[in-house]
Amino acid sequence: MAQELVRMSNISKSYGRVEALRGVNLAVYEKEIVGLLGDNGAGKSTLIKILSGAIPATTGEIFMRGRKVDIRTTTDAIAQGIETIYQDSALVNELSIARNLFLGREPVKGPRFLDRLDNRKMNEVSRDLLKKVGITKDIPPSTPVNAISGGERQAVAIARALYFKSDLIILDEPTNNLGVEETRGVLHFVRSARDSGHSCIFIAHNIHHVFQVVDRIVVLRRGVLVADDIDPKNTSIEAVERVITGLVDEE
């Protein structure tokens, strides 16, 4: 049986009188892709922001491999092996592919106090990573990110998470505004991440994309986790949509 990687226990988040999340319990296991679904306002983004250190929970605890951890900032989350890839890829458009891959974690050469970037290493690693995530075009690592396509930008963000050995990769709407071929590429990257030993939380409004890659589906509705064990292989898209909208409760 797969080992539990992360557990969010009794997570709540309030903004004044508004309860964005209420007592959410979510577990993700090693080498598992979990699809996180819910209508707008269900609490998906709030839950992910708490796990990624972007905002604090009002109540609740987070455990990594059974050990309680304190995640107050995005730096804390990264230190715990949690990498978040947002739909805008969180890349700096004016910087090169190589610089974006190592952003904030650039290798240096010579004495550390000189702070000289090891551009040769960054370029070599970048070329290898781009091939691993399926970019077949010969794109120089020095290419500015704003000169490549949306799908290629997502590939760069995913490659960064893979290189820095992230245990959990959170993908927030990674296929949003992408074409058919680019979407196919991103879904391939997600499957590759699992095959490489990573776990993923995959958030998407397009439920068809979710069904193509995830091992398990969990559903939030109005800040409450209403389902956490839906097997996409043994259910239909229509059945999951009824859970999302609440129609299943009326049957």
PDB file of N, CA and C in Angstrom, residues 191-237:
ATOM      1  N   ARG A 191       1.596  12.967 -16.156  1.00  0.00           N
ATOM      2  CA  ARG A 191       1.774  11.518 -16.024  1.00  0.00           C
ATOM      3  C   ARG A 191       3.247  11.171 -15.820  1.00  0.00           C
ATOM      4  N   SER A 192       4.126  11.896 -16.511  1.00  0.00           N
ATOM      5  CA  SER A 192       5.562  11.646 -16.377  1.00  0.00           C
ATOM      6  C   SER A 192       6.042  11.954 -14.965  1.00  0.00           C
ATOM      7  N   ALA A 193       5.478  12.990 -14.355  1.00  0.00           N
ATOM      8  CA  ALA A 193       5.863  13.348 -12.996  1.00  0.00           C
ATOM      9  C   ALA A 193       5.563  12.204 -12.040  1.00  0.00           C
ATOM     10  N   ARG A 194       4.383  11.608 -12.178  1.00  0.00           N
ATOM     11  CA  ARG A 194       4.029  10.465 -11.324  1.00  0.00           C
ATOM     12  C   ARG A 194       4.978   9.290 -11.583  1.00  0.00           C
ATOM     13  N   ASP A 195       5.262   9.025 -12.842  1.00  0.00           N
ATOM     14  CA  ASP A 195       6.141   7.910 -13.184  1.00  0.00           C
ATOM     15  C   ASP A 195       7.552   8.130 -12.653  1.00  0.00           C
ATOM     16  N   SER A 196       7.918   9.396 -12.445  1.00  0.00           N
ATOM     17  CA  SER A 196       9.240   9.727 -11.907  1.00  0.00           C
ATOM     18  C   SER A 196       9.270   9.716 -10.379  1.00  0.00           C
ATOM     19  N   GLY A 197       8.124   9.392  -9.762  1.00  0.00           N
ATOM     20  CA  GLY A 197       8.084   9.273  -8.311  1.00  0.00           C
ATOM     21  C   GLY A 197       7.467  10.438  -7.574  1.00  0.00           C
ATOM     22  N   HIS A 198       6.916  11.408  -8.305  1.00  0.00           N
ATOM     23  CA  HIS A 198       6.303  12.568  -7.673  1.00  0.00           C
ATOM     24  C   HIS A 198       4.810  12.340  -7.462  1.00  0.00           C
ATOM     25  N   SER A 199       4.253  13.052  -6.502  1.00  0.00           N
ATOM     26  CA  SER A 199       2.801  13.119  -6.330  1.00  0.00           C
ATOM     27  C   SER A 199       2.320  14.460  -6.859  1.00  0.00           C
ATOM     28  N   CYS A 200       1.060  14.515  -7.264  1.00  0.00           N
ATOM     29  CA  CYS A 200       0.518  15.760  -7.832  1.00  0.00           C
ATOM     30  C   CYS A 200      -0.900  16.010  -7.323  1.00  0.00           C
ATOM     31  N   ILE A 201      -1.209  17.280  -7.170  1.00  0.00           N
ATOM     32  CA  ILE A 201      -2.600  17.720  -7.026  1.00  0.00           C
ATOM     33  C   ILE A 201      -2.910  18.508  -8.282  1.00  0.00           C
ATOM     34  N   PHE A 202      -3.932  18.062  -9.004  1.00  0.00           N
ATOM     35  CA  PHE A 202      -4.256  18.623 -10.314  1.00  0.00           C
ATOM     36  C   PHE A 202      -5.611  19.311 -10.224  1.00  0.00           C
ATOM     37  N   ILE A 203      -5.624  20.631 -10.461  1.00  0.00           N
ATOM     38  CA  ILE A 203      -6.846  21.423 -10.396  1.00  0.00           C
ATOM     39  C   ILE A 203      -7.192  21.902 -11.805  1.00  0.00           C
ATOM     40  N   ALA A 204      -8.404  21.637 -12.241  1.00  0.00           N
ATOM     41  CA  ALA A 204      -8.795  22.081 -13.579  1.00  0.00           C
ATOM     42  C   ALA A 204     -10.307  22.206 -13.653  1.00  0.00           C
ATOM     43  N   HIS A 205     -10.769  23.215 -14.383  1.00  0.00           N
ATOM     44  CA  HIS A 205     -12.200  23.332 -14.627  1.00  0.00           C
ATOM     45  C   HIS A 205     -12.649  22.323 -15.681  1.00  0.00           C
ATOM     46  N   ASN A 206     -11.713  21.949 -16.558  1.00  0.00           N
ATOM     47  CA  ASN A 206     -12.048  20.992 -17.610  1.00  0.00           C
ATOM     48  C   ASN A 206     -11.973  19.576 -17.039  1.00  0.00           C
ATOM     49  N   ILE A 207     -13.128  19.021 -16.718  1.00  0.00           N
ATOM     50  CA  ILE A 207     -13.167  17.727 -16.057  1.00  0.00           C
ATOM     51  C   ILE A 207     -12.651  16.612 -16.961  1.00  0.00           C
ATOM     52  N   HIS A 208     -12.740  16.816 -18.275  1.00  0.00           N
ATOM     53  CA  HIS A 208     -12.228  15.803 -19.207  1.00  0.00           C
ATOM     54  C   HIS A 208     -10.714  15.661 -19.060  1.00  0.00           C
ATOM     55  N   HIS A 209     -10.013  16.759 -18.850  1.00  0.00           N
ATOM     56  CA  HIS A 209      -8.564  16.703 -18.644  1.00  0.00           C
ATOM     57  C   HIS A 209      -8.238  15.955 -17.350  1.00  0.00           C
ATOM     58  N   VAL A 210      -9.034  16.204 -16.323  1.00  0.00           N
ATOM     59  CA  VAL A 210      -8.812  15.538 -15.035  1.00  0.00           C
ATOM     60  C   VAL A 210      -8.933  14.029 -15.193  1.00  0.00           C
ATOM     61  N   PHE A 211      -9.963  13.601 -15.881  1.00  0.00           N
ATOM     62  CA  PHE A 211     -10.192  12.163 -16.046  1.00  0.00           C
ATOM     63  C   PHE A 211      -9.065  11.476 -16.808  1.00  0.00           C
ATOM     64  N   GLN A 212      -8.332  12.214 -17.612  1.00  0.00           N
ATOM     65  CA  GLN A 212      -7.264  11.613 -18.405  1.00  0.00           C
ATOM     66  C   GLN A 212      -6.010  11.288 -17.599  1.00  0.00           C
ATOM     67  N   VAL A 213      -5.815  11.941 -16.451  1.00  0.00           N
ATOM     68  CA  VAL A 213      -4.528  11.796 -15.776  1.00  0.00           C
ATOM     69  C   VAL A 213      -4.580  11.397 -14.306  1.00  0.00           C
ATOM     70  N   VAL A 214      -5.698  11.607 -13.614  1.00  0.00           N
ATOM     71  CA  VAL A 214      -5.667  11.441 -12.155  1.00  0.00           C
ATOM     72  C   VAL A 214      -5.969  10.009 -11.724  1.00  0.00           C
ATOM     73  N   ASP A 215      -5.503   9.679 -10.520  1.00  0.00           N
ATOM     74  CA  ASP A 215      -5.777   8.379  -9.912  1.00  0.00           C
ATOM     75  C   ASP A 215      -7.010   8.432  -9.015  1.00  0.00           C
ATOM     76  N   ARG A 216      -7.279   9.607  -8.467  1.00  0.00           N
ATOM     77  CA  ARG A 216      -8.387   9.770  -7.515  1.00  0.00           C
ATOM     78  C   ARG A 216      -8.905  11.192  -7.604  1.00  0.00           C
ATOM     79  N   ILE A 217     -10.205  11.348  -7.422  1.00  0.00           N
ATOM     80  CA  ILE A 217     -10.840  12.668  -7.477  1.00  0.00           C
ATOM     81  C   ILE A 217     -11.418  13.014  -6.118  1.00  0.00           C
ATOM     82  N   VAL A 218     -11.153  14.244  -5.674  1.00  0.00           N
ATOM     83  CA  VAL A 218     -11.789  14.779  -4.471  1.00  0.00           C
ATOM     84  C   VAL A 218     -12.567  16.025  -4.877  1.00  0.00           C
ATOM     85  N   VAL A 219     -13.648  16.275  -4.170  1.00  0.00           N
ATOM     86  CA  VAL A 219     -14.546  17.369  -4.551  1.00  0.00           C
ATOM     87  C   VAL A 219     -14.821  18.269  -3.352  1.00  0.00           C
ATOM     88  N   LEU A 220     -14.646  19.569  -3.565  1.00  0.00           N
ATOM     89  CA  LEU A 220     -15.026  20.579  -2.587  1.00  0.00           C
ATOM     90  C   LEU A 220     -16.313  21.248  -3.042  1.00  0.00           C
ATOM     91  N   ARG A 221     -17.194  21.528  -2.062  1.00  0.00           N
ATOM     92  CA  ARG A 221     -18.400  22.283  -2.369  1.00  0.00           C
ATOM     93  C   ARG A 221     -18.671  23.248  -1.226  1.00  0.00           C
ATOM     94  N   ARG A 222     -18.646  24.544  -1.528  1.00  0.00           N
ATOM     95  CA  ARG A 222     -18.898  25.595  -0.534  1.00  0.00           C
ATOM     96  C   ARG A 222     -18.013  25.438   0.704  1.00  0.00           C
ATOM     97  N   GLY A 223     -16.740  25.139   0.449  1.00  0.00           N
ATOM     98  CA  GLY A 223     -15.772  25.076   1.530  1.00  0.00           C
ATOM     99  C   GLY A 223     -15.710  23.775   2.293  1.00  0.00           C
ATOM    100  N   VAL A 224     -16.496  22.786   1.860  1.00  0.00           N
ATOM    101  CA  VAL A 224     -16.536  21.491   2.547  1.00  0.00           C
ATOM    102  C   VAL A 224     -16.108  20.393   1.582  1.00  0.00           C
ATOM    103  N   LEU A 225     -15.295  19.458   2.059  1.00  0.00           N
ATOM    104  CA  LEU A 225     -14.915  18.310   1.246  1.00  0.00           C
ATOM    105  C   LEU A 225     -16.070  17.311   1.247  1.00  0.00           C
ATOM    106  N   VAL A 226     -16.702  17.127   0.099  1.00  0.00           N
ATOM    107  CA  VAL A 226     -17.894  16.282   0.034  1.00  0.00           C
ATOM    108  C   VAL A 226     -17.614  14.903  -0.544  1.00  0.00           C
ATOM    109  N   ALA A 227     -16.426  14.724  -1.154  1.00  0.00           N
ATOM    110  CA  ALA A 227     -16.033  13.407  -1.675  1.00  0.00           C
ATOM    111  C   ALA A 227     -14.516  13.373  -1.773  1.00  0.00           C
ATOM    112  N   ASP A 228     -13.931  12.239  -1.371  1.00  0.00           N
ATOM    113  CA  ASP A 228     -12.472  12.164  -1.433  1.00  0.00           C
ATOM    114  C   ASP A 228     -11.961  10.828  -1.971  1.00  0.00           C
ATOM    115  N   ASP A 229     -12.852  10.008  -2.519  1.00  0.00           N
ATOM    116  CA  ASP A 229     -12.412   8.687  -2.968  1.00  0.00           C
ATOM    117  C   ASP A 229     -13.044   8.270  -4.291  1.00  0.00           C
ATOM    118  N   ILE A 230     -13.264   9.228  -5.178  1.00  0.00           N
ATOM    119  CA  ILE A 230     -13.869   8.909  -6.470  1.00  0.00           C
ATOM    120  C   ILE A 230     -12.813   8.339  -7.401  1.00  0.00           C
ATOM    121  N   ASP A 231     -13.062   7.148  -7.908  1.00  0.00           N
ATOM    122  CA  ASP A 231     -12.153   6.485  -8.838  1.00  0.00           C
ATOM    123  C   ASP A 231     -12.597   6.821 -10.260  1.00  0.00           C
ATOM    124  N   PRO A 232     -11.788   7.574 -11.012  1.00  0.00           N
ATOM    125  CA  PRO A 232     -12.217   7.955 -12.368  1.00  0.00           C
ATOM    126  C   PRO A 232     -12.373   6.766 -13.310  1.00  0.00           C
ATOM    127  N   LYS A 233     -11.774   5.638 -12.959  1.00  0.00           N
ATOM    128  CA  LYS A 233     -11.893   4.457 -13.815  1.00  0.00           C
ATOM    129  C   LYS A 233     -13.229   3.749 -13.621  1.00  0.00           C
ATOM    130  N   ASN A 234     -13.871   4.035 -12.500  1.00  0.00           N
ATOM    131  CA  ASN A 234     -15.119   3.326 -12.193  1.00  0.00           C
ATOM    132  C   ASN A 234     -16.304   4.259 -12.025  1.00  0.00           C
ATOM    133  N   THR A 235     -16.204   5.446 -12.580  1.00  0.00           N
ATOM    134  CA  THR A 235     -17.329   6.379 -12.522  1.00  0.00           C
ATOM    135  C   THR A 235     -17.359   7.182 -13.806  1.00  0.00           C
ATOM    136  N   SER A 236     -18.409   7.964 -13.969  1.00  0.00           N
ATOM    137  CA  SER A 236     -18.564   8.756 -15.187  1.00  0.00           C
ATOM    138  C   SER A 236     -18.366  10.240 -14.895  1.00  0.00           C
ATOM    139  N   ILE A 237     -18.090  10.989 -15.938  1.00  0.00           N
ATOM    140  CA  ILE A 237     -17.972  12.434 -15.796  1.00  0.00           C
ATOM    141  C   ILE A 237     -19.287  13.018 -15.296  1.00  0.00           C
TER     142      ILE A 237
END
